[in-house]
Amino acid sequence: MSETLASDRPQTPMQAIMDPASRADPYPLYEQLREKPVWHEPDGSYVISRYEDVARLIRDPRLSVEPQNSPRGGQGLSFLNMDPPAHDRLRRMTMRHFGPPNDPGRVEAMTPALEAMVTSLIDAVRGQDRIDVVANVSYPFPVTVIADLLGVPREDEPRFHAWAEGIVQSQDRDPREPGRRTESAEKAFQELAGYMFDLISQRKGAPRDDMLSRLVNDDGPDGVMEPGEMISVSVLLLLAGHETTVNLISNGMLTMLRQPHLLQLLKDNPAIAPGFVEEMLRYEPPVHFTFRGALCDLDVGGETIPKGSALQLILASGSRDPRRFERADTFIADRPNNQHLGFGSGIHACFGAPLARLEGQIALKEMARRLVNPRLLQDPPPYRFNPTLRGPRALPVAIDGVLP
Ligand code: HEM
């Protein structure tokens, strides 16, 4: 049994979500979805959109992230697509070089370098009266950060950007059509993996001050990472560092330009940036939904979801659920108790969250402070097709100058 939404064009929930017409403003659609706890898709999968259900299910060990349990199939992205115990071991081995308890100061210590990057990106648009926030800041900033962190040469950016786009675009197809990655995405994946393999081989025994060197030369409590694991972890980090924070910064700037009092607020009070970015992750999140497979029968909203079913958890809808968040459709910079779903939750909660938060705070603070009288030139801006990693393809903005 499948269901369609009431509208002039009958569509199933996932058809409506995938539809490019929904991209600029999917929130009314999510509101419609939240009228019921569970929706049925024609392929037998289920769509879940209320906060309470999404937050509970995403932490439930009876749900799997393994590709064979996902309608997308494919080979998955390292520990993002592994269940325990394999997930926990690989995440722990990777985290040893990214945060507590082994390397607690790693992300915070990056602050001056991140500030310098944003400063030079904004310096570069001096003299222009028109900028593209995506091309000038939101894209190059996190990409350079993740490349530097891993030890991937910056000058290879055009190559790994093309591979990353190829892989991510393959996720853009209709999730009701199960199957493998498309041929071109498979090729992009293989090429990126080969590129990473070469880098990792160079660092083995000849370490530099970067994360690839630390990962490949580590012999910690969990032992040494296999070459295949190293490749998949580094591809995951490069892609995750590439395709998400860009949307946080672009969506953040778009929100501030649409509501100029927010721009002014951040400009006058840069110290509020942490709470401001948290609210942005709730209000305009970079990742809209994720998939899980039921390892046994599950009870959701009084209904039994049978073992083996695929579930699509609409994180972005949960974060706008008025049952959980007061005035859910309003951006409240100092919103209390803001446990949004922007970074997911549970054992797969975003690994890069501390870095993404810092990047978002620095980029938004600096743009609010330095860009003089920024005005949106196109509203809505053109969006990337991707409904999961949702964000503008370009964000043209007029400015009257750039402060030092
Ligand atoms: C604003 C930017 C970001 C957002 C909104 C975001 C969001 C997410 C979400 C929602 C998940 C959970 C997916 C799921 O449960 O299915 C996730 C997982 C993950 N993220 Fe992020 N992410 C961001 C930035 C980053 C960065 C910069 C990195 C790398 C440094 C990163 C690395 C990862 C990894 C490795 C996982 C898998 C964690 C696991 O399975 O244990 N993310 N992210």
Short mmCIF file of C-alpha atoms and ligand atoms in Angstrom, two decimals:
data_model
loop_
_atom_site.label_atom_id
_atom_site.label_comp_id
_atom_site.label_asym_id
_atom_site.label_seq_id
_atom_site.Cartn_x
_atom_site.Cartn_y
_atom_site.Cartn_z
CA MET A 1 0.00 0.00 0.00
CA SER A 2 1.32 3.45 -0.82
CA GLU A 3 -0.04 6.89 -0.15
CA THR A 4 -0.02 10.20 -1.92
CA LEU A 5 -0.11 13.68 -0.49
CA ALA A 6 -3.16 15.83 -1.05
CA SER A 7 -2.18 18.39 -3.70
CA ASP A 8 -2.92 19.27 -7.31
CA ARG A 9 -0.11 16.85 -8.32
CA PRO A 10 -0.55 13.59 -6.41
CA GLN A 11 2.88 12.45 -5.27
CA THR A 12 4.15 10.07 -2.63
CA PRO A 13 6.09 11.74 0.20
CA MET A 14 9.47 10.80 -1.30
CA GLN A 15 8.41 11.88 -4.80
CA ALA A 16 7.42 15.24 -3.32
CA ILE A 17 10.72 15.51 -1.41
CA MET A 18 12.77 14.61 -4.50
CA ASP A 19 10.80 17.03 -6.71
CA PRO A 20 13.03 20.05 -7.54
CA ALA A 21 9.92 22.23 -7.06
CA SER A 22 10.15 21.45 -3.32
CA ARG A 23 13.80 22.39 -2.99
CA ALA A 24 13.55 26.10 -2.25
CA ASP A 25 11.02 25.59 0.54
CA PRO A 26 10.38 22.00 1.63
CA TYR A 27 8.99 23.03 5.02
CA PRO A 28 5.26 23.20 4.12
CA LEU A 29 5.64 19.68 2.73
CA TYR A 30 7.24 18.51 5.97
CA GLU A 31 4.37 20.08 7.90
CA GLN A 32 1.97 18.02 5.83
CA LEU A 33 4.02 14.88 6.49
CA ARG A 34 3.94 15.44 10.26
CA GLU A 35 0.14 15.16 10.22
CA LYS A 36 0.70 11.39 10.41
CA PRO A 37 3.52 9.53 12.16
CA VAL A 38 4.11 7.04 9.32
CA TRP A 39 3.78 7.24 5.53
CA HIS A 40 3.98 4.26 3.18
CA GLU A 41 5.97 4.40 -0.05
CA PRO A 42 5.21 2.16 -3.05
CA ASP A 43 8.55 0.35 -2.66
CA GLY A 44 7.53 -0.78 0.83
CA SER A 45 9.65 1.79 2.66
CA TYR A 46 8.36 4.14 5.34
CA VAL A 47 8.73 7.87 5.84
CA ILE A 48 8.98 9.20 9.41
CA SER A 49 8.93 12.92 10.04
CA ARG A 50 7.93 13.77 13.63
CA TYR A 51 10.69 14.80 16.06
CA GLU A 52 9.90 12.28 18.74
CA ASP A 53 9.89 9.34 16.31
CA VAL A 54 12.96 10.42 14.33
CA ALA A 55 14.97 11.14 17.48
CA ARG A 56 14.00 7.79 18.99
CA LEU A 57 14.53 5.69 15.86
CA ILE A 58 17.88 7.20 14.93
CA ARG A 59 19.23 6.07 18.31
CA ASP A 60 17.57 2.64 18.20
CA PRO A 61 20.09 -0.24 17.87
CA ARG A 62 17.39 -2.29 16.13
CA LEU A 63 17.91 -0.10 13.06
CA SER A 64 20.80 -0.64 10.69
CA VAL A 65 22.80 1.67 8.43
CA GLU A 66 24.35 -1.18 6.42
CA PRO A 67 23.83 -0.69 2.65
CA GLN A 68 22.03 -3.98 2.16
CA ASN A 69 19.34 -2.60 4.45
CA SER A 70 19.06 0.68 2.55
CA PRO A 71 16.94 1.26 -0.55
CA ARG A 72 20.01 2.84 -2.12
CA GLY A 73 22.18 -0.25 -2.05
CA GLY A 74 25.73 0.50 -3.11
CA GLN A 75 28.80 -0.12 -1.04
CA GLY A 76 28.36 2.57 1.58
CA LEU A 77 30.77 5.08 3.02
CA SER A 78 32.99 3.54 5.67
CA PHE A 79 31.70 3.68 9.25
CA LEU A 80 28.77 5.91 8.29
CA ASN A 81 27.34 2.74 6.73
CA MET A 82 28.51 0.18 9.30
CA ASP A 83 26.70 -1.21 12.34
CA PRO A 84 28.45 -2.06 15.61
CA PRO A 85 30.89 -3.47 16.41
CA ALA A 86 32.71 -2.66 13.13
CA HIS A 87 31.41 0.93 13.24
CA ASP A 88 32.56 1.58 16.78
CA ARG A 89 36.08 0.27 16.20
CA LEU A 90 36.67 2.32 13.06
CA ARG A 91 35.08 5.48 14.44
CA ARG A 92 37.17 5.15 17.61
CA MET A 93 40.38 4.67 15.59
CA THR A 94 39.60 7.73 13.49
CA MET A 95 38.53 9.86 16.46
CA ARG A 96 41.90 9.25 18.12
CA HIS A 97 43.27 11.86 15.73
CA PHE A 98 40.41 14.31 15.76
CA GLY A 99 39.27 14.86 19.33
CA PRO A 100 38.90 13.69 22.91
CA PRO A 101 40.09 11.71 24.74
CA ASN A 102 43.31 11.15 22.75
CA ASP A 103 43.58 14.48 20.94
CA PRO A 104 41.28 16.89 22.81
CA GLY A 105 42.62 20.20 21.52
CA ARG A 106 42.78 19.33 17.82
CA VAL A 107 39.75 21.24 16.52
CA GLU A 108 40.05 24.25 18.81
CA ALA A 109 43.70 24.63 17.84
CA MET A 110 42.59 25.08 14.23
CA THR A 111 40.78 28.36 15.07
CA PRO A 112 43.54 30.80 14.00
CA ALA A 113 44.09 28.93 10.72
CA LEU A 114 40.35 28.91 10.00
CA GLU A 115 40.06 32.63 10.76
CA ALA A 116 42.97 33.35 8.44
CA MET A 117 41.32 31.38 5.62
CA VAL A 118 38.04 33.27 5.92
CA THR A 119 39.92 36.57 6.13
CA SER A 120 41.73 35.88 2.89
CA LEU A 121 38.58 34.66 1.10
CA ILE A 122 36.76 37.87 2.07
CA ASP A 123 39.82 40.01 1.24
CA ALA A 124 39.73 38.49 -2.24
CA VAL A 125 36.33 40.08 -3.04
CA ARG A 126 37.48 43.61 -2.16
CA GLY A 127 36.63 45.98 -4.98
CA GLN A 128 33.69 43.85 -6.17
CA ASP A 129 30.12 45.10 -5.89
CA ARG A 130 28.70 41.64 -6.44
CA ILE A 131 29.77 38.32 -4.98
CA ASP A 132 28.63 34.72 -5.00
CA VAL A 133 28.69 33.61 -1.38
CA VAL A 134 28.87 29.95 -2.42
CA ALA A 135 31.81 30.29 -4.83
CA ASN A 136 33.63 32.94 -2.81
CA VAL A 137 33.28 31.61 0.74
CA SER A 138 30.94 28.71 1.54
CA TYR A 139 32.51 26.20 -0.83
CA PRO A 140 36.25 26.99 -0.76
CA PHE A 141 36.45 27.43 3.01
CA PRO A 142 35.39 23.98 4.30
CA VAL A 143 37.02 22.23 1.35
CA THR A 144 40.37 23.83 2.11
CA VAL A 145 39.93 23.04 5.80
CA ILE A 146 39.26 19.33 5.26
CA ALA A 147 42.00 19.05 2.63
CA ASP A 148 44.56 20.65 4.97
CA LEU A 149 43.41 18.58 7.93
CA LEU A 150 43.76 15.32 6.02
CA GLY A 151 46.91 16.35 4.18
CA VAL A 152 45.36 16.35 0.70
CA PRO A 153 47.19 18.92 -1.48
CA ARG A 154 45.06 22.03 -2.01
CA GLU A 155 46.11 22.22 -5.65
CA ASP A 156 44.36 18.90 -6.35
CA GLU A 157 41.00 20.49 -5.47
CA PRO A 158 39.65 20.52 -9.06
CA ARG A 159 40.26 16.77 -9.28
CA PHE A 160 38.74 15.75 -5.95
CA HIS A 161 35.91 18.23 -6.37
CA ALA A 162 34.88 16.55 -9.63
CA TRP A 163 34.99 13.10 -7.99
CA ALA A 164 33.06 14.29 -4.94
CA GLU A 165 30.36 15.83 -7.15
CA GLY A 166 30.16 12.64 -9.22
CA ILE A 167 29.64 10.54 -6.11
CA VAL A 168 27.15 12.86 -4.45
CA GLN A 169 25.13 13.39 -7.61
CA SER A 170 24.59 9.65 -7.82
CA GLN A 171 22.73 9.94 -4.53
CA ASP A 172 20.37 12.35 -6.23
CA ARG A 173 18.34 9.73 -7.98
CA ASP A 174 14.95 8.60 -6.84
CA PRO A 175 15.44 6.50 -3.69
CA ARG A 176 12.47 4.36 -4.73
CA GLU A 177 14.68 2.90 -7.45
CA PRO A 178 16.94 0.61 -5.50
CA GLY A 179 20.21 -0.39 -7.01
CA ARG A 180 23.84 0.38 -7.29
CA ARG A 181 25.60 3.63 -7.89
CA THR A 182 25.54 4.75 -11.50
CA GLU A 183 28.52 3.84 -13.67
CA SER A 184 29.99 7.34 -13.68
CA ALA A 185 29.67 7.60 -9.91
CA GLU A 186 31.34 4.23 -9.53
CA LYS A 187 34.17 5.49 -11.73
CA ALA A 188 34.46 8.70 -9.66
CA PHE A 189 34.53 6.62 -6.49
CA GLN A 190 37.25 4.33 -7.82
CA GLU A 191 39.35 7.28 -8.99
CA LEU A 192 39.04 9.07 -5.66
CA ALA A 193 39.88 5.84 -3.82
CA GLY A 194 42.94 5.35 -6.04
CA TYR A 195 44.04 8.92 -5.44
CA MET A 196 43.67 8.45 -1.67
CA PHE A 197 45.55 5.16 -1.84
CA ASP A 198 48.53 6.92 -3.45
CA LEU A 199 48.53 9.65 -0.79
CA ILE A 200 48.25 7.15 2.04
CA SER A 201 51.09 5.06 0.60
CA GLN A 202 53.31 8.14 0.46
CA ARG A 203 52.60 8.92 4.13
CA LYS A 204 53.25 5.37 5.36
CA GLY A 205 56.63 5.52 7.04
CA ALA A 206 57.14 9.14 5.91
CA PRO A 207 54.68 10.99 8.10
CA ARG A 208 53.87 14.67 7.81
CA ASP A 209 51.82 16.81 10.19
CA ASP A 210 48.43 15.70 8.89
CA MET A 211 45.62 13.30 9.74
CA LEU A 212 46.34 10.81 6.94
CA SER A 213 49.87 10.38 8.32
CA ARG A 214 48.59 9.94 11.85
CA LEU A 215 45.95 7.41 10.78
CA VAL A 216 48.24 5.31 8.62
CA ASN A 217 51.13 5.21 11.07
CA ASP A 218 49.05 4.67 14.21
CA ASP A 219 49.21 1.47 16.21
CA GLY A 220 46.79 2.30 19.01
CA PRO A 221 44.67 0.06 21.23
CA ASP A 222 42.55 -1.02 18.26
CA GLY A 223 45.58 -1.92 16.13
CA VAL A 224 46.42 -0.71 12.66
CA MET A 225 43.86 0.28 10.03
CA GLU A 226 43.81 -1.94 6.97
CA PRO A 227 44.61 -0.11 3.68
CA GLY A 228 40.99 -0.58 2.48
CA GLU A 229 39.69 0.90 5.75
CA MET A 230 42.10 3.82 5.47
CA ILE A 231 40.88 4.59 1.96
CA SER A 232 37.20 4.42 2.88
CA VAL A 233 37.68 6.52 6.03
CA SER A 234 39.60 9.21 4.16
CA VAL A 235 37.04 9.28 1.32
CA LEU A 236 34.24 9.60 3.89
CA LEU A 237 35.97 12.47 5.68
CA LEU A 238 36.78 14.27 2.44
CA LEU A 239 33.20 13.97 1.18
CA ALA A 240 31.59 14.81 4.51
CA GLY A 241 33.88 17.79 4.89
CA HIS A 242 32.98 18.87 1.37
CA GLU A 243 29.28 18.59 0.91
CA THR A 244 27.74 19.67 4.20
CA THR A 245 29.36 22.72 5.81
CA VAL A 246 29.06 24.52 2.47
CA ASN A 247 25.29 24.38 2.96
CA LEU A 248 25.46 25.51 6.58
CA ILE A 249 27.31 28.66 5.52
CA SER A 250 25.18 29.34 2.42
CA ASN A 251 21.86 28.62 4.15
CA GLY A 252 23.04 30.72 7.08
CA MET A 253 23.88 33.70 4.93
CA LEU A 254 20.62 33.33 2.99
CA THR A 255 18.63 33.31 6.23
CA MET A 256 20.43 36.43 7.48
CA LEU A 257 19.86 38.23 4.18
CA ARG A 258 16.18 37.40 4.24
CA GLN A 259 15.91 38.55 7.87
CA PRO A 260 18.35 41.47 8.10
CA HIS A 261 17.71 41.91 11.83
CA LEU A 262 19.58 38.60 12.25
CA LEU A 263 22.53 39.90 10.26
CA GLN A 264 22.61 42.98 12.47
CA LEU A 265 22.26 40.90 15.62
CA LEU A 266 25.27 38.73 14.78
CA LYS A 267 27.27 41.74 13.63
CA ASP A 268 26.63 43.57 16.91
CA ASN A 269 27.06 40.48 19.11
CA PRO A 270 29.60 38.09 17.58
CA ALA A 271 29.77 36.24 20.91
CA ILE A 272 26.31 34.77 20.22
CA ALA A 273 27.68 32.86 17.21
CA PRO A 274 27.62 29.39 18.90
CA GLY A 275 23.88 29.56 19.71
CA PHE A 276 23.17 31.27 16.39
CA VAL A 277 24.79 28.44 14.41
CA GLU A 278 22.98 25.84 16.52
CA GLU A 279 19.68 27.45 15.60
CA MET A 280 20.74 27.54 11.95
CA LEU A 281 21.37 23.78 12.11
CA ARG A 282 17.78 23.39 13.30
CA TYR A 283 16.12 25.98 11.09
CA GLU A 284 17.95 25.44 7.76
CA PRO A 285 19.88 22.20 8.18
CA PRO A 286 22.44 21.06 5.58
CA VAL A 287 21.35 17.39 5.82
CA HIS A 288 17.62 16.76 5.39
CA PHE A 289 17.13 13.03 5.76
CA THR A 290 18.84 9.72 6.36
CA PHE A 291 18.06 6.04 5.90
CA ARG A 292 17.84 3.06 8.19
CA GLY A 293 16.79 -0.58 7.84
CA ALA A 294 14.64 -2.34 10.44
CA LEU A 295 16.43 -5.36 11.92
CA CYS A 296 13.19 -6.50 13.58
CA ASP A 297 9.54 -5.47 13.77
CA LEU A 298 9.20 -1.91 15.07
CA ASP A 299 6.27 -0.09 16.60
CA VAL A 300 5.94 3.47 15.30
CA GLY A 301 2.86 5.57 15.94
CA GLY A 302 0.79 2.52 16.79
CA GLU A 303 1.74 0.76 13.57
CA THR A 304 4.06 -2.20 13.07
CA ILE A 305 6.90 -1.64 10.64
CA PRO A 306 8.02 -5.13 9.63
CA LYS A 307 11.56 -6.43 9.92
CA GLY A 308 13.52 -5.77 6.72
CA SER A 309 11.74 -2.50 5.89
CA ALA A 310 13.62 0.64 4.90
CA LEU A 311 12.88 3.80 6.86
CA GLN A 312 13.52 7.33 5.72
CA LEU A 313 14.00 9.59 8.70
CA ILE A 314 13.33 13.22 7.83
CA LEU A 315 15.72 15.00 10.20
CA ALA A 316 14.87 18.45 8.84
CA SER A 317 11.19 17.89 9.50
CA GLY A 318 11.83 16.69 13.06
CA SER A 319 13.81 19.84 13.77
CA ARG A 320 10.80 21.93 12.70
CA ASP A 321 8.23 19.94 14.68
CA PRO A 322 6.11 22.32 16.79
CA ARG A 323 5.40 19.45 19.21
CA ARG A 324 9.07 19.74 20.24
CA PHE A 325 10.08 23.32 19.39
CA GLU A 326 8.06 26.38 20.29
CA ARG A 327 7.55 28.68 17.29
CA ALA A 328 9.34 26.05 15.24
CA ASP A 329 9.23 28.06 12.00
CA THR A 330 10.86 31.09 13.61
CA PHE A 331 14.63 31.58 13.88
CA ILE A 332 15.33 32.30 17.54
CA ALA A 333 19.03 33.07 17.93
CA ASP A 334 19.16 32.15 21.63
CA ARG A 335 16.67 29.28 21.53
CA PRO A 336 16.92 27.30 24.79
CA ASN A 337 17.12 23.50 24.91
CA ASN A 338 17.83 23.31 21.21
CA GLN A 339 18.36 19.62 20.66
CA HIS A 340 17.94 19.74 16.90
CA LEU A 341 18.59 16.79 14.60
CA GLY A 342 21.00 18.68 12.33
CA PHE A 343 23.89 16.38 13.19
CA GLY A 344 21.76 13.28 13.67
CA SER A 345 21.96 11.54 17.04
CA GLY A 346 23.18 8.34 18.66
CA ILE A 347 26.21 6.37 17.60
CA HIS A 348 26.28 7.88 14.09
CA ALA A 349 25.93 11.48 15.29
CA CYS A 350 28.16 13.66 13.15
CA PHE A 351 31.82 12.94 13.68
CA GLY A 352 32.83 16.34 12.31
CA ALA A 353 30.33 18.41 14.32
CA PRO A 354 32.90 20.33 16.43
CA LEU A 355 34.74 21.36 13.27
CA ALA A 356 31.56 22.15 11.32
CA ARG A 357 30.28 24.31 14.18
CA LEU A 358 33.54 26.25 14.35
CA GLU A 359 33.62 26.76 10.57
CA GLY A 360 30.00 27.96 10.54
CA GLN A 361 30.58 30.36 13.42
CA ILE A 362 33.71 31.91 11.92
CA ALA A 363 32.32 32.25 8.39
CA LEU A 364 28.96 33.75 9.39
CA LYS A 365 30.49 36.12 11.98
CA GLU A 366 33.07 37.40 9.52
CA MET A 367 30.62 37.88 6.66
CA ALA A 368 28.21 39.72 8.97
CA ARG A 369 31.04 41.94 10.20
CA ARG A 370 32.87 42.72 6.97
CA LEU A 371 30.40 42.78 4.07
CA VAL A 372 28.91 46.26 3.79
CA ASN A 373 25.15 46.37 3.20
CA PRO A 374 24.81 42.91 1.61
CA ARG A 375 21.61 42.41 -0.44
CA LEU A 376 20.21 39.24 -1.92
CA LEU A 377 20.05 39.44 -5.73
CA GLN A 378 17.97 36.33 -6.33
CA ASP A 379 15.37 34.91 -3.99
CA PRO A 380 15.05 31.98 -3.95
CA PRO A 381 18.54 31.35 -5.25
CA PRO A 382 19.19 28.41 -7.60
CA TYR A 383 19.45 25.17 -5.62
CA ARG A 384 21.56 22.08 -6.13
CA PHE A 385 19.37 19.16 -7.13
CA ASN A 386 20.30 17.11 -4.07
CA PRO A 387 17.34 16.95 -1.64
CA THR A 388 19.39 15.34 1.15
CA LEU A 389 22.39 17.67 1.17
CA ARG A 390 20.20 20.66 0.44
CA GLY A 391 21.67 24.06 -0.31
CA PRO A 392 22.00 26.79 -2.95
CA ARG A 393 24.18 26.22 -6.00
CA ALA A 394 24.95 29.95 -6.06
CA LEU A 395 24.07 32.85 -3.79
CA PRO A 396 24.49 36.13 -5.66
CA VAL A 397 24.72 39.11 -3.32
CA ALA A 398 25.31 42.82 -3.95
CA ILE A 399 27.64 44.63 -1.52
CA ASP A 400 28.75 48.23 -1.04
CA GLY A 401 32.25 47.27 0.03
CA VAL A 402 34.34 45.14 2.35
CA LEU A 403 35.55 46.31 5.75
CA PRO A 404 39.12 45.46 6.81
C1 HEM B 1 27.36 21.50 9.02
C2 HEM B 1 28.04 20.48 8.57
C3 HEM B 1 27.64 19.04 8.81
C4 HEM B 1 26.41 18.49 9.00
C5 HEM B 1 25.08 19.20 9.05
C6 HEM B 1 26.61 17.07 9.16
C7 HEM B 1 25.59 16.18 9.42
C8 HEM B 1 25.76 14.86 9.67
C9 HEM B 1 24.70 13.93 10.00
C10 HEM B 1 23.21 14.28 10.05
C11 HEM B 1 25.26 12.73 10.24
C12 HEM B 1 24.53 11.46 10.66
C13 HEM B 1 24.05 10.65 9.50
C14 HEM B 1 23.24 9.47 9.91
O1 HEM B 1 23.01 9.21 11.10
O2 HEM B 1 22.80 8.75 9.00
C15 HEM B 1 26.68 12.87 10.05
C16 HEM B 1 27.59 11.85 10.19
C17 HEM B 1 28.94 12.02 9.90
N1 HEM B 1 29.60 13.19 9.63
FE1 HEM B 1 28.80 15.01 9.46
N2 HEM B 1 27.93 16.79 9.07
C18 HEM B 1 28.61 17.97 8.86
C19 HEM B 1 29.97 18.14 8.74
C20 HEM B 1 30.89 17.14 8.81
C21 HEM B 1 32.33 17.32 8.69
C22 HEM B 1 33.04 18.65 8.51
C23 HEM B 1 32.87 16.07 8.79
C24 HEM B 1 34.31 15.66 8.71
C25 HEM B 1 35.28 16.27 9.34
C26 HEM B 1 31.79 15.14 9.00
C27 HEM B 1 31.95 13.78 9.16
C28 HEM B 1 30.93 12.90 9.44
C29 HEM B 1 31.14 11.48 9.59
C30 HEM B 1 32.48 10.74 9.47
C31 HEM B 1 29.89 10.91 9.90
C32 HEM B 1 29.59 9.45 10.18
C33 HEM B 1 29.55 9.23 11.69
C34 HEM B 1 29.25 7.81 12.07
O3 HEM B 1 28.65 7.07 11.29
O4 HEM B 1 29.64 7.43 13.19
N3 HEM B 1 30.61 15.81 9.01
N4 HEM B 1 26.97 14.18 9.73
#
